[in-house]
PDB file of C-alpha atoms in Angstrom:
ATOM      1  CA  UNK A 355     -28.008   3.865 -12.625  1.00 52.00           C
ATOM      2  CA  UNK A 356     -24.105   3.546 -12.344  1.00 77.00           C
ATOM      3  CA  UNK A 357     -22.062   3.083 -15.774  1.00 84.00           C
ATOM      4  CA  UNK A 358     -21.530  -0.545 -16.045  1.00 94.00           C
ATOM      5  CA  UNK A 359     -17.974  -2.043 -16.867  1.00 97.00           C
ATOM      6  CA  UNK A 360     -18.346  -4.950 -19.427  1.00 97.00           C
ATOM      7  CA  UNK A 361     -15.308  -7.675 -19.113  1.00 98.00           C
ATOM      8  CA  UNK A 362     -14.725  -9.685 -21.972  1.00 98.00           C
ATOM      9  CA  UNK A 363     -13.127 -12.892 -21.735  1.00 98.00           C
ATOM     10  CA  UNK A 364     -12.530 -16.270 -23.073  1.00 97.00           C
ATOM     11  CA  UNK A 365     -15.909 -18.674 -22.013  1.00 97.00           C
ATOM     12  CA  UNK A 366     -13.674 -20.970 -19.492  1.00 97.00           C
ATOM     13  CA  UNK A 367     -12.341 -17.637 -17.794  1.00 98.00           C
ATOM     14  CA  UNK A 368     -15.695 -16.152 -18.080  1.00 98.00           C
ATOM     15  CA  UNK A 369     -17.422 -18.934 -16.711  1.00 98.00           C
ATOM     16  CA  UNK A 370     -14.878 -19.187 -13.660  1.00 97.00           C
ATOM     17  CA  UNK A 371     -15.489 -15.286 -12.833  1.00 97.00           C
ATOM     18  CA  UNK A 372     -19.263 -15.855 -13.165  1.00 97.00           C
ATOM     19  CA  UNK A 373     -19.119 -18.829 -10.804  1.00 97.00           C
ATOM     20  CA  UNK A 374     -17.060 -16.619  -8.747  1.00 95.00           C
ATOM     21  CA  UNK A 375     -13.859 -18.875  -8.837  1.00 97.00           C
ATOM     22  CA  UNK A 376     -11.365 -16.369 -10.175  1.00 97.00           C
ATOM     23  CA  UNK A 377      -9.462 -15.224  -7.372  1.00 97.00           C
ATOM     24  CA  UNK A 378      -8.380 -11.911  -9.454  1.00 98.00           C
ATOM     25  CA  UNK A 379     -11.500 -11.294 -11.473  1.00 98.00           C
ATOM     26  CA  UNK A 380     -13.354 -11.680  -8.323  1.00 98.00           C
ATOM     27  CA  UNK A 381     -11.152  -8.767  -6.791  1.00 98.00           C
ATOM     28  CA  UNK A 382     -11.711  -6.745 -10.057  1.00 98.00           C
ATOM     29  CA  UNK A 383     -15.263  -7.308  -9.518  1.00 98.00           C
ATOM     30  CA  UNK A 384     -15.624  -6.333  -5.443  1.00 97.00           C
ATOM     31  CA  UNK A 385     -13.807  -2.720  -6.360  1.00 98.00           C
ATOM     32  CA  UNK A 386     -15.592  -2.016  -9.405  1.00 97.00           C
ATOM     33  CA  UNK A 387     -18.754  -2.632  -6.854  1.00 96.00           C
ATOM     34  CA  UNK A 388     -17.392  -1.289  -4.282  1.00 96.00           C
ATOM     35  CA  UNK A 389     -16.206   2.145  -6.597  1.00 95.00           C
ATOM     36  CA  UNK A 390     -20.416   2.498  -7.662  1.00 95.00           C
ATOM     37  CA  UNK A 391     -19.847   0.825 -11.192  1.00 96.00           C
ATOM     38  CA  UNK A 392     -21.882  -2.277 -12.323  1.00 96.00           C
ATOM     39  CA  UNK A 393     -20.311  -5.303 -13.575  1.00 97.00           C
ATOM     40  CA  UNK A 394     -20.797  -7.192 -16.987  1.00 96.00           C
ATOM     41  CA  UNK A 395     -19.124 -10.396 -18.181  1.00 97.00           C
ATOM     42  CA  UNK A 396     -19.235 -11.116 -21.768  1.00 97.00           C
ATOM     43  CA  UNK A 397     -17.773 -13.315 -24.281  1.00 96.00           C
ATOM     44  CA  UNK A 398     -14.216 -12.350 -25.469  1.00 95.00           C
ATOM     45  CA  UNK A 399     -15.486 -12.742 -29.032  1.00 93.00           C
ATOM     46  CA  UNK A 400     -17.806  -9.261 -28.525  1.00 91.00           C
ATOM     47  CA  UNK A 401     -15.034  -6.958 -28.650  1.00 89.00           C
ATOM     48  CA  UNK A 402     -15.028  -6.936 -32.371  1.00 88.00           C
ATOM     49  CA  UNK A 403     -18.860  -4.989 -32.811  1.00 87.00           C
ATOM     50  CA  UNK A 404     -18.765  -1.897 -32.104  1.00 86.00           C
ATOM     51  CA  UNK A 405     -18.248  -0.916 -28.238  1.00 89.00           C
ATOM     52  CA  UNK A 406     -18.348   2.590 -26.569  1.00 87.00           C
ATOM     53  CA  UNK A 407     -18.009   1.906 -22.842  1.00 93.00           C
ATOM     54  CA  UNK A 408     -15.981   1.006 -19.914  1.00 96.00           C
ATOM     55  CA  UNK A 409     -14.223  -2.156 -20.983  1.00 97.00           C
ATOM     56  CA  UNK A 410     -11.981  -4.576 -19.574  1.00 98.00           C
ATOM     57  CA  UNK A 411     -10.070  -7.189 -21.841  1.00 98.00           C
ATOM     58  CA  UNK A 412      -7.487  -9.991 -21.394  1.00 97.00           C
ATOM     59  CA  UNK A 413      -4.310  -9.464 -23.054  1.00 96.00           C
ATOM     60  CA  UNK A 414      -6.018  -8.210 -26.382  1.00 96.00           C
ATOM     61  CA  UNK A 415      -5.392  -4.533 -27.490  1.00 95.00           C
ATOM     62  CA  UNK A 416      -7.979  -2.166 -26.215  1.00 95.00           C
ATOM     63  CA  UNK A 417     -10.830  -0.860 -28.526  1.00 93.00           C
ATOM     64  CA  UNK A 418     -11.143   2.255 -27.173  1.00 93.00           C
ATOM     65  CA  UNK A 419      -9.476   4.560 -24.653  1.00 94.00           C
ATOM     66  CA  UNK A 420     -12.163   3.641 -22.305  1.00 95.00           C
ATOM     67  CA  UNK A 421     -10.739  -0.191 -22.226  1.00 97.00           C
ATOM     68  CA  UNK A 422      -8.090  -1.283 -20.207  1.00 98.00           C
ATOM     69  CA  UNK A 423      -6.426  -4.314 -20.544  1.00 98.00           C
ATOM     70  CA  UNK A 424      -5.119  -7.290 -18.014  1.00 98.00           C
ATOM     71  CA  UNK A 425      -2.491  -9.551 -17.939  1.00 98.00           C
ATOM     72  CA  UNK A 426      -1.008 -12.210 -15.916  1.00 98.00           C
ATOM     73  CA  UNK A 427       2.112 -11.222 -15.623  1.00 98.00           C
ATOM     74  CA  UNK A 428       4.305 -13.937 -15.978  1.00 98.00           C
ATOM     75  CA  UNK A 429       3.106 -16.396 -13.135  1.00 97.00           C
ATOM     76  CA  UNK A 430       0.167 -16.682 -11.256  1.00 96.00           C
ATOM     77  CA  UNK A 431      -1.033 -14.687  -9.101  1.00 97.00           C
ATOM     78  CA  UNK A 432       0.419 -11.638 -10.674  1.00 98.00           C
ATOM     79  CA  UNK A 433      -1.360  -9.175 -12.619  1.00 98.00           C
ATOM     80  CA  UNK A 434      -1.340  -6.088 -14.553  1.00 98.00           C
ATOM     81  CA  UNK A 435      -4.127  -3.594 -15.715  1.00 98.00           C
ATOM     82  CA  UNK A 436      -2.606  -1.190 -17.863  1.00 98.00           C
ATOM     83  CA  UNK A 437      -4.147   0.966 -20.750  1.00 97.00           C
ATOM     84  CA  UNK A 438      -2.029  -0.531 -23.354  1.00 97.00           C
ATOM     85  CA  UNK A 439      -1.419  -4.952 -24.186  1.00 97.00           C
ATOM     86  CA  UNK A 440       2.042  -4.267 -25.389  1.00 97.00           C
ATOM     87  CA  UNK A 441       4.354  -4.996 -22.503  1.00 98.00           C
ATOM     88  CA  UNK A 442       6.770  -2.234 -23.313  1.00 98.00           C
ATOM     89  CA  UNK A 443       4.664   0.636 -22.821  1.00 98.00           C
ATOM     90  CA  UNK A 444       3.536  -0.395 -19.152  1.00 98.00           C
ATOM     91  CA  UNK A 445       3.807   1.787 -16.329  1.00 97.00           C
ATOM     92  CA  UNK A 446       6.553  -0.934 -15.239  1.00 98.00           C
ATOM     93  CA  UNK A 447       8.827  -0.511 -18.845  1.00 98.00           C
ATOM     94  CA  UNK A 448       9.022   3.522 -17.888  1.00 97.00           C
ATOM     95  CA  UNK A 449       9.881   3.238 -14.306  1.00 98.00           C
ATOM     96  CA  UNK A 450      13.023   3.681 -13.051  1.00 98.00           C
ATOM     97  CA  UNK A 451      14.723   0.586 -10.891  1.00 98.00           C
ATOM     98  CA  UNK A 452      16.404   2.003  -7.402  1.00 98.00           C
ATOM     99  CA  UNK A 453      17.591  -1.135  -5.898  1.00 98.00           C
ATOM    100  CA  UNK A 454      18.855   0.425  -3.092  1.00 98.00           C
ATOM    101  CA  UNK A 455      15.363   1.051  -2.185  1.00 98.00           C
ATOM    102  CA  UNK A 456      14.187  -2.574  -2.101  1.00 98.00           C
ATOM    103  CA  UNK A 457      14.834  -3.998   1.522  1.00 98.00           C
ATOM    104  CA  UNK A 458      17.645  -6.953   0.507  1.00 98.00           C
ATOM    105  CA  UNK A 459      16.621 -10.013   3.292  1.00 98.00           C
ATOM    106  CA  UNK A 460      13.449  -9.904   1.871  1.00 98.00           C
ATOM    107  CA  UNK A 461      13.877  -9.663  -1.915  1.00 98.00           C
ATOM    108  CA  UNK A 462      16.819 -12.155  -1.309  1.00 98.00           C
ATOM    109  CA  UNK A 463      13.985 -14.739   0.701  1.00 98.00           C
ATOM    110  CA  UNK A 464      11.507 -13.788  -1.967  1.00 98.00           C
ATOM    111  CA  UNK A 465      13.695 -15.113  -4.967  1.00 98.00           C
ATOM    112  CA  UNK A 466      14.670 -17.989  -3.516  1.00 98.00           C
ATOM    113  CA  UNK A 467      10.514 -19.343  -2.245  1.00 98.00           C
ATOM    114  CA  UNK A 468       9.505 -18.313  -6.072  1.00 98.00           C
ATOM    115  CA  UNK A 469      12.517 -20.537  -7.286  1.00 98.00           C
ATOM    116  CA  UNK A 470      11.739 -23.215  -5.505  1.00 98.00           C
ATOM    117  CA  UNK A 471       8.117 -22.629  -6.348  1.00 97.00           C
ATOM    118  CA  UNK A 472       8.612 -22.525  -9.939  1.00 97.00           C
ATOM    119  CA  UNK A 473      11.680 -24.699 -10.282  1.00 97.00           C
ATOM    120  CA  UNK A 474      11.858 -27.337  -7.695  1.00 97.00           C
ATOM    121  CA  UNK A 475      15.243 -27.984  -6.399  1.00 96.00           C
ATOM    122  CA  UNK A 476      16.874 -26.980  -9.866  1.00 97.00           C
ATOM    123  CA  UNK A 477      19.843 -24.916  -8.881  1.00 96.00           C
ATOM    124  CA  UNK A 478      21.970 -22.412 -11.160  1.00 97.00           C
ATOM    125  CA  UNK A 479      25.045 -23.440 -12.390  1.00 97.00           C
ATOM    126  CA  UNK A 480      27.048 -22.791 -15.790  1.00 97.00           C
ATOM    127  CA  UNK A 481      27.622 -25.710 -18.447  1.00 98.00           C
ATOM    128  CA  UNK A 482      29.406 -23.016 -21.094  1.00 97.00           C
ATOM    129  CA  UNK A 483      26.183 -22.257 -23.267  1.00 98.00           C
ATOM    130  CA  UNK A 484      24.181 -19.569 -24.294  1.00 98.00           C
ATOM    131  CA  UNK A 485      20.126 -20.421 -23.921  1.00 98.00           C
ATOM    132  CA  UNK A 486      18.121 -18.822 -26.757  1.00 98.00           C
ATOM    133  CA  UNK A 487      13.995 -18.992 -26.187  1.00 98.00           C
ATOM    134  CA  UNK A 488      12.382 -18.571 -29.655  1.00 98.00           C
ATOM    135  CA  UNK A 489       8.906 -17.279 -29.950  1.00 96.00           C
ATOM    136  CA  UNK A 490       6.566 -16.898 -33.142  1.00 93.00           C
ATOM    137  CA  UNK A 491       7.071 -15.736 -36.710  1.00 95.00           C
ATOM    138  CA  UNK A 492      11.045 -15.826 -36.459  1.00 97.00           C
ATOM    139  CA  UNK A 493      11.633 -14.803 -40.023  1.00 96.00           C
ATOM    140  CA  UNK A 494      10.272 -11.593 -39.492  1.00 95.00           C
ATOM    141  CA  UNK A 495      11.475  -8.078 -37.914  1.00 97.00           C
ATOM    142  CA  UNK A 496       8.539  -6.838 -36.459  1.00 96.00           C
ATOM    143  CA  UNK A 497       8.114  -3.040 -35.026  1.00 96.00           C
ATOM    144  CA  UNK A 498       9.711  -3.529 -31.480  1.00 97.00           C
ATOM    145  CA  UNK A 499      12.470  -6.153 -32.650  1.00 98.00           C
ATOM    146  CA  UNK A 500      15.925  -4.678 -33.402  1.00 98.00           C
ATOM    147  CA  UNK A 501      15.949  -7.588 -35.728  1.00 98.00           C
ATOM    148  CA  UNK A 502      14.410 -11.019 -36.599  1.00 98.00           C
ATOM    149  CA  UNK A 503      14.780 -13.874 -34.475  1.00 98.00           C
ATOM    150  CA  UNK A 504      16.692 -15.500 -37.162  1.00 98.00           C
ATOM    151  CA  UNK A 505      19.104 -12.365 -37.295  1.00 98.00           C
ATOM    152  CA  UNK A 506      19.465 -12.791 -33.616  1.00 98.00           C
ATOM    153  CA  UNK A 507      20.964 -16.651 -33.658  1.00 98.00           C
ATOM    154  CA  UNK A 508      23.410 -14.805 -36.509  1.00 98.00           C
ATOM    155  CA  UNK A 509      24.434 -12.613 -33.993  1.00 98.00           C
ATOM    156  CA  UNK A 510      24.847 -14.970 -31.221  1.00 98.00           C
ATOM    157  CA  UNK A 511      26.764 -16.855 -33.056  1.00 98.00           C
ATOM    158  CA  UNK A 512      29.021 -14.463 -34.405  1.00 97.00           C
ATOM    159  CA  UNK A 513      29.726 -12.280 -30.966  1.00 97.00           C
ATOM    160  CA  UNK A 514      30.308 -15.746 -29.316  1.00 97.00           C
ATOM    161  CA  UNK A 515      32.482 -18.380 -31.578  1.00 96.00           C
ATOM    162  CA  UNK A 516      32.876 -20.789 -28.571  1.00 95.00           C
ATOM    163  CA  UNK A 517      30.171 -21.362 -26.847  1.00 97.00           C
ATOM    164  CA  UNK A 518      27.353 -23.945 -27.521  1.00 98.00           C
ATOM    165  CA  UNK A 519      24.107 -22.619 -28.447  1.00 98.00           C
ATOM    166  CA  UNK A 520      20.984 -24.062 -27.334  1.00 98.00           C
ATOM    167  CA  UNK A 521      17.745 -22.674 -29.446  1.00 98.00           C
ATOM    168  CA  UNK A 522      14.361 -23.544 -27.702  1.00 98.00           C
ATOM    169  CA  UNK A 523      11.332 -23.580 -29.634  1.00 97.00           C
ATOM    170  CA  UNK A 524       8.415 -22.623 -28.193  1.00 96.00           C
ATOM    171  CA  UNK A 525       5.647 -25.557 -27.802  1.00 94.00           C
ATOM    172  CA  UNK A 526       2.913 -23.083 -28.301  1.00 93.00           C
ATOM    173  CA  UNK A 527       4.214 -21.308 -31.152  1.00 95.00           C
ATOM    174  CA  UNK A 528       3.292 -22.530 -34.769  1.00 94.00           C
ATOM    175  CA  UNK A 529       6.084 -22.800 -37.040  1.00 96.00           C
ATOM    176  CA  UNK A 530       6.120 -23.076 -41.047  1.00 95.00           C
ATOM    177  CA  UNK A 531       8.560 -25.017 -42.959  1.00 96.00           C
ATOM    178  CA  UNK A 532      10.653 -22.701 -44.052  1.00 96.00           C
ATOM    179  CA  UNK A 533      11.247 -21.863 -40.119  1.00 96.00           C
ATOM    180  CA  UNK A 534      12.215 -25.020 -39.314  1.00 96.00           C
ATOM    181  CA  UNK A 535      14.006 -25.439 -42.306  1.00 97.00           C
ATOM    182  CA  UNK A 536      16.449 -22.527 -41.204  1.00 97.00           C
ATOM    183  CA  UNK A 537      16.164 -23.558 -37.981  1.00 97.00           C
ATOM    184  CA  UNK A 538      17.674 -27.146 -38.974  1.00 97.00           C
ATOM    185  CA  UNK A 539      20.812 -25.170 -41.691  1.00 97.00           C
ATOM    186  CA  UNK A 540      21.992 -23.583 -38.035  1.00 98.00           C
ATOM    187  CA  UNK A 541      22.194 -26.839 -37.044  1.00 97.00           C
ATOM    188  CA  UNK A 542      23.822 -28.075 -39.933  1.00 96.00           C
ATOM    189  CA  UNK A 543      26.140 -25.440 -40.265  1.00 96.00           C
ATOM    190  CA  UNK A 544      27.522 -25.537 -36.835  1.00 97.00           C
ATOM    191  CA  UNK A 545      28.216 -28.878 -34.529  1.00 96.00           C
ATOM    192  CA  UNK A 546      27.616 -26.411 -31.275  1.00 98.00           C
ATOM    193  CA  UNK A 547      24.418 -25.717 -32.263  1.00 98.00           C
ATOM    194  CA  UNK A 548      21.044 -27.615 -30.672  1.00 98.00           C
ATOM    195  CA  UNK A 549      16.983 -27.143 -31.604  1.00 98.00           C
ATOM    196  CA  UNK A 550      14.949 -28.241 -29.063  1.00 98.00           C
ATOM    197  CA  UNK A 551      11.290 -28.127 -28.519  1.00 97.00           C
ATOM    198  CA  UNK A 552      10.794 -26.333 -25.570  1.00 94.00           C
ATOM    199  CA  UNK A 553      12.661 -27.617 -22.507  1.00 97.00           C
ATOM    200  CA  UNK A 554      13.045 -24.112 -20.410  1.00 97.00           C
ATOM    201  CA  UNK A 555      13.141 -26.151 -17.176  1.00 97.00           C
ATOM    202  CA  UNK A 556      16.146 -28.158 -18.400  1.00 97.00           C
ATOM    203  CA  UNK A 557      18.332 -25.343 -20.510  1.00 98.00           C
ATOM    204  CA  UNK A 558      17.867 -22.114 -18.091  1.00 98.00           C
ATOM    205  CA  UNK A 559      19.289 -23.170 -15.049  1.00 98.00           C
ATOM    206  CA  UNK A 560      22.069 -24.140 -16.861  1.00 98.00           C
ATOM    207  CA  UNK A 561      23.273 -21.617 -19.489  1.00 98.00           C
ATOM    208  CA  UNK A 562      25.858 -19.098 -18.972  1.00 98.00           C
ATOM    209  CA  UNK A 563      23.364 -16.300 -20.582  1.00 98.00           C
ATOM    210  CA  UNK A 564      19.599 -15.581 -22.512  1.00 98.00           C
ATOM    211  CA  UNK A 565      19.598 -14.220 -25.210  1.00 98.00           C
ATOM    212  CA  UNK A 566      15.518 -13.407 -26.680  1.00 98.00           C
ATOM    213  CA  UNK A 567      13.777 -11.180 -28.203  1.00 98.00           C
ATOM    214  CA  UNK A 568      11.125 -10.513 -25.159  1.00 97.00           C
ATOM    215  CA  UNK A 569      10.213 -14.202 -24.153  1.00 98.00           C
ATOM    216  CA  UNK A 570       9.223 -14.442 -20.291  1.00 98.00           C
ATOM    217  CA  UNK A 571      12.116 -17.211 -19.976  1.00 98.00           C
ATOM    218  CA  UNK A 572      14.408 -13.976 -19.966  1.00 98.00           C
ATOM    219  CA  UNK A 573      12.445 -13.288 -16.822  1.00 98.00           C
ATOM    220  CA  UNK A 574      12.366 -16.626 -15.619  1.00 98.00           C
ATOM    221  CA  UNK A 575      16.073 -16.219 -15.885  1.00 98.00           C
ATOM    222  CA  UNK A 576      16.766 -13.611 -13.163  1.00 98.00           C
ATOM    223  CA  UNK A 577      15.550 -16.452 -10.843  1.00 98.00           C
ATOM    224  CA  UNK A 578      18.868 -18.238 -11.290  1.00 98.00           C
ATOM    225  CA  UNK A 579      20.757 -15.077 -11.691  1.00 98.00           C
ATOM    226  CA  UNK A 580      21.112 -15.517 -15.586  1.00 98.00           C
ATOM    227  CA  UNK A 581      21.894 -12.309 -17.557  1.00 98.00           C
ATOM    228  CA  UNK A 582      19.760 -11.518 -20.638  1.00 98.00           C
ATOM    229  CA  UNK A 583      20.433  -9.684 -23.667  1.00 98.00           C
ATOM    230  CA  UNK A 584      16.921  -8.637 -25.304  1.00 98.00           C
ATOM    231  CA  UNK A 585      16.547  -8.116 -28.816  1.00 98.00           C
ATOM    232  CA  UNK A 586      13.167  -7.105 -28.703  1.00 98.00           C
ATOM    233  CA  UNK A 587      11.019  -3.991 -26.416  1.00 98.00           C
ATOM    234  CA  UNK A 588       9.351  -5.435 -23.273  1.00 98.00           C
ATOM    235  CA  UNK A 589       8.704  -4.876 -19.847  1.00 98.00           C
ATOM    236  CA  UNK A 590      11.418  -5.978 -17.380  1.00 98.00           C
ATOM    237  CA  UNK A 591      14.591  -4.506 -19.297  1.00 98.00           C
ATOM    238  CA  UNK A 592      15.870  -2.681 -16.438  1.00 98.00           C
ATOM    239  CA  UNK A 593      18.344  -5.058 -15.937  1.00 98.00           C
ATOM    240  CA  UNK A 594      18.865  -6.540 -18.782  1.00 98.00           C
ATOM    241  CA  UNK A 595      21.600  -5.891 -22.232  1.00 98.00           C
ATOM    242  CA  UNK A 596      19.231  -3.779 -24.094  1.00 97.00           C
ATOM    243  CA  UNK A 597      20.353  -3.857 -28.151  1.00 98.00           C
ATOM    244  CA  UNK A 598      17.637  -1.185 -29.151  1.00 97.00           C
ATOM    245  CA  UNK A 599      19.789   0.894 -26.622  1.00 96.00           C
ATOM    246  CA  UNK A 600      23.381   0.017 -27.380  1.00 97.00           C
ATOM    247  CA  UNK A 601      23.279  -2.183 -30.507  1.00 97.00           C
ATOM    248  CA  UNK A 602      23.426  -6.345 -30.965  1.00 97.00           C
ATOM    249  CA  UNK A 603      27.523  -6.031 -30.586  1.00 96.00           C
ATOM    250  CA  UNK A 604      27.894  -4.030 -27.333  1.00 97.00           C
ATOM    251  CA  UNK A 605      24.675  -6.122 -25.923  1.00 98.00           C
ATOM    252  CA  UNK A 606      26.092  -9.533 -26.262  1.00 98.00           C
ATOM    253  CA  UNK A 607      29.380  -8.089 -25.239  1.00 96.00           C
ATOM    254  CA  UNK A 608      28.474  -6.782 -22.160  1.00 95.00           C
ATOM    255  CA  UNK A 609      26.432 -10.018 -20.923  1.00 92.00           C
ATOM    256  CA  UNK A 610      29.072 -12.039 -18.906  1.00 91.00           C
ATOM    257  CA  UNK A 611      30.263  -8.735 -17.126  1.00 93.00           C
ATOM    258  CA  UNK A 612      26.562  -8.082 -16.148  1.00 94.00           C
ATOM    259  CA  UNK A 613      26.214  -8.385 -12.262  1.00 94.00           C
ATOM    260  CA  UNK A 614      22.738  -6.467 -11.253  1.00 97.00           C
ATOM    261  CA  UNK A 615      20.741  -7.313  -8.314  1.00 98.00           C
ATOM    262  CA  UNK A 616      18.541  -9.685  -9.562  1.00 98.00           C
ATOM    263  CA  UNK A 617      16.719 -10.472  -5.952  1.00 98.00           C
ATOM    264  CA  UNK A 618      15.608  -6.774  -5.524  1.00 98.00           C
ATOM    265  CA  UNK A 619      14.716  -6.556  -9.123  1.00 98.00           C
ATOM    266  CA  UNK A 620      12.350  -9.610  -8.864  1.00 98.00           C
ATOM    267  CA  UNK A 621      10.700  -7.959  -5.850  1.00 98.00           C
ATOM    268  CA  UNK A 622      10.719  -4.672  -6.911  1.00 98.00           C
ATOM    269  CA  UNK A 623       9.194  -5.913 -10.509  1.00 98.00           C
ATOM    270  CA  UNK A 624       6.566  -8.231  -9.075  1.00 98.00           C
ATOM    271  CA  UNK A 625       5.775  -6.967  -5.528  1.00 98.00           C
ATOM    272  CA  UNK A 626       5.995  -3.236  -5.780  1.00 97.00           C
ATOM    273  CA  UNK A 627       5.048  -3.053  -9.692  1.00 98.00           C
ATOM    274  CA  UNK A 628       2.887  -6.177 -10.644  1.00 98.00           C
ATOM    275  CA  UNK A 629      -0.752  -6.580  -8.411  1.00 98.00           C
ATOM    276  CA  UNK A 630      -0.083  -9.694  -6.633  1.00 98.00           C
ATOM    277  CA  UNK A 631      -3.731 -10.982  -6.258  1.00 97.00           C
ATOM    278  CA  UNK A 632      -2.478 -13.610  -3.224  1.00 96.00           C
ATOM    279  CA  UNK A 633      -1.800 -10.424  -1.023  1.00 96.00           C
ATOM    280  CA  UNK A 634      -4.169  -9.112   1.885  1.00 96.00           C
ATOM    281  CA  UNK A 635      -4.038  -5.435  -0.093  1.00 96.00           C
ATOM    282  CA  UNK A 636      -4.421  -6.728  -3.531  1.00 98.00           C
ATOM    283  CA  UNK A 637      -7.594  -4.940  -3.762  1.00 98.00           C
ATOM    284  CA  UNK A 638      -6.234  -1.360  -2.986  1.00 97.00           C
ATOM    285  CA  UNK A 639      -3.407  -2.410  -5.661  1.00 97.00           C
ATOM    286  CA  UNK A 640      -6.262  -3.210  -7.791  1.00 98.00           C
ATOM    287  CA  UNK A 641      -8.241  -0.051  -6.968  1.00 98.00           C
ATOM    288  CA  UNK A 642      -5.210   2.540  -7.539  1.00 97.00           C
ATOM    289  CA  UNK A 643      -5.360   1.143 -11.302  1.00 97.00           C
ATOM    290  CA  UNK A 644      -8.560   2.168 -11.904  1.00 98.00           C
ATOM    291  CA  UNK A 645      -8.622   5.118  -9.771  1.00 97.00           C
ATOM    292  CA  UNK A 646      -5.652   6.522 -11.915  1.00 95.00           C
ATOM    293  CA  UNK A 647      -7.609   5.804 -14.714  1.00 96.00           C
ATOM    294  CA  UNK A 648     -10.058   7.778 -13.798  1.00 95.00           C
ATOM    295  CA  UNK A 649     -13.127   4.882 -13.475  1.00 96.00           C
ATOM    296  CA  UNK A 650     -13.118   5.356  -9.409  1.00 95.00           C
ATOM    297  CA  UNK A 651     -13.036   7.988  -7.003  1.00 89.00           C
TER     298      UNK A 651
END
């Protein structure tokens, strides 16, 4: 009897791959097959007793070194399946970017359908402000920060006196009091300073730079050519102002001057990096993930 893989995942996901109405999960599940290993779906909630086998979770940490862990990454239908759920130690985060090996008619055509997907007819333009995407827990400096979200507004607002700032709150991320609280003294303290709640569609075509800790509007920023300084460890910093690398001052001093190729970076980062579960070899892209890891032949 084959070893059988047990994927754990939240009941309306696990319900959709049982019904066989994941498009992904359902390519997961024909290699797996296909490699001589037997497939188990199980509640997400599971993973806390005590497991020993082949495992597959969504975007929680792994529980063993036998589990590996996917993630959409980003936008459907792109995927990872990586060993680790922290971004920044993908395969991705370690690679090197060559965009002179990235065909440029195509990444260039690429950018602009996913744009236009994602975006509508929104077009990039710059209205003199810098677009800052919160995420959770902003009065702490956790492990891969270079500093806590609130320390980041300080420093946008010191290494750029003129600009507006726009702060975006993220409209799944709970926030005490006391966040909002500080959040509301920026505001208070400086007449170029705005809190919104959420809003990415509106603010990112429009800003002059990101500045986050790791948020995926960074990302979403490429797409309108916006330059991002990143405060905190994640997976597409190729391209970005890195301030665990050159410190918050440099970073945000080196952001207008930035002029990388964002078009072959998207399709290098998504195409040639990310398993893109819409393609007609998505399940060889799927297979050489857990062939390197060893679970295939």
């Amino acid at each position: 009897m084959s070893e059988p893989v047990t994927i754990f995942l939240a009941p309306d996901m696990k319900a959709s791959a049982e019904a066989g109405q994941h498009n992904f999960l359902g390519k997961v599940e024909a290699v797996l097959r296909g490699g001589g290993l037997d497939v188990i779906y199980a509640d997400e909630s599971l993973r806390h007793a005590p497991f020993e086998g082949l495992g597959l979770v969504h975007m929680w940490p792994p529980m063993s070194a036998r589990t590996l862990v996917m993630r959409r990454v980003y936008a459907y239908p792109f995927w990872a399946i990586e060993a680790s759920d922290k971004r920044w130690q993908w395969d991705v985060a370690r690679a090197t970017f060559e965009p002179e090996r990235v065909n440029g008619a195509k990444a260039t055509q690429f950018e602009s359908n996913w744009r236009k997907r994602m975006f509508g007819a929104a077009a990039a333009r710059c209205e003199g402000y810098v677009y800052v995407p919160l995420q959770g827990r902003i009065s702490e400096r956790r492990s891969f920060q270079a500093a806590s979200p609130l320390e980041m507004i300080e420093a946008v607002l010191a290494a750029d006196p003129k600009r507006s700032v726009v702060i975006g709150m993220h409209p799944k991320e709970p926030y005490s009091a006391s966040d909002i609280d500080a959040l509301e003294k920026f505001e208070h303290r400086f007449e170029r300073v705005t809190v919104v709640m959420g809003q990415m569609e509106r603010y990112l075509p429009a800003c002059d730079y990101v500045v986050s800790q790791n948020s995926g509007a960074a990302f979403f920023g490429y797409f309108f050519e916006k330059p991002a300084v990143l405060f905190g460890k994640i997976d597409f910093h190729h391209i970005a102002a890195n301030v665990h690398e050159i410190g918050a001052e440099a970073a945000l001093g080196r952001a207008l001057d930035m002029r990388p190729d964002y078009a072959r970076y998207l399709w290098w980062f998504w195409q040639e990096m990310s398993i893109n579960a819409g393609r007609e070899d998505a399940e060889a892209q799927i297979a050489r993930r857990f062939r390197n890891a060893g679970w295939i032949a």
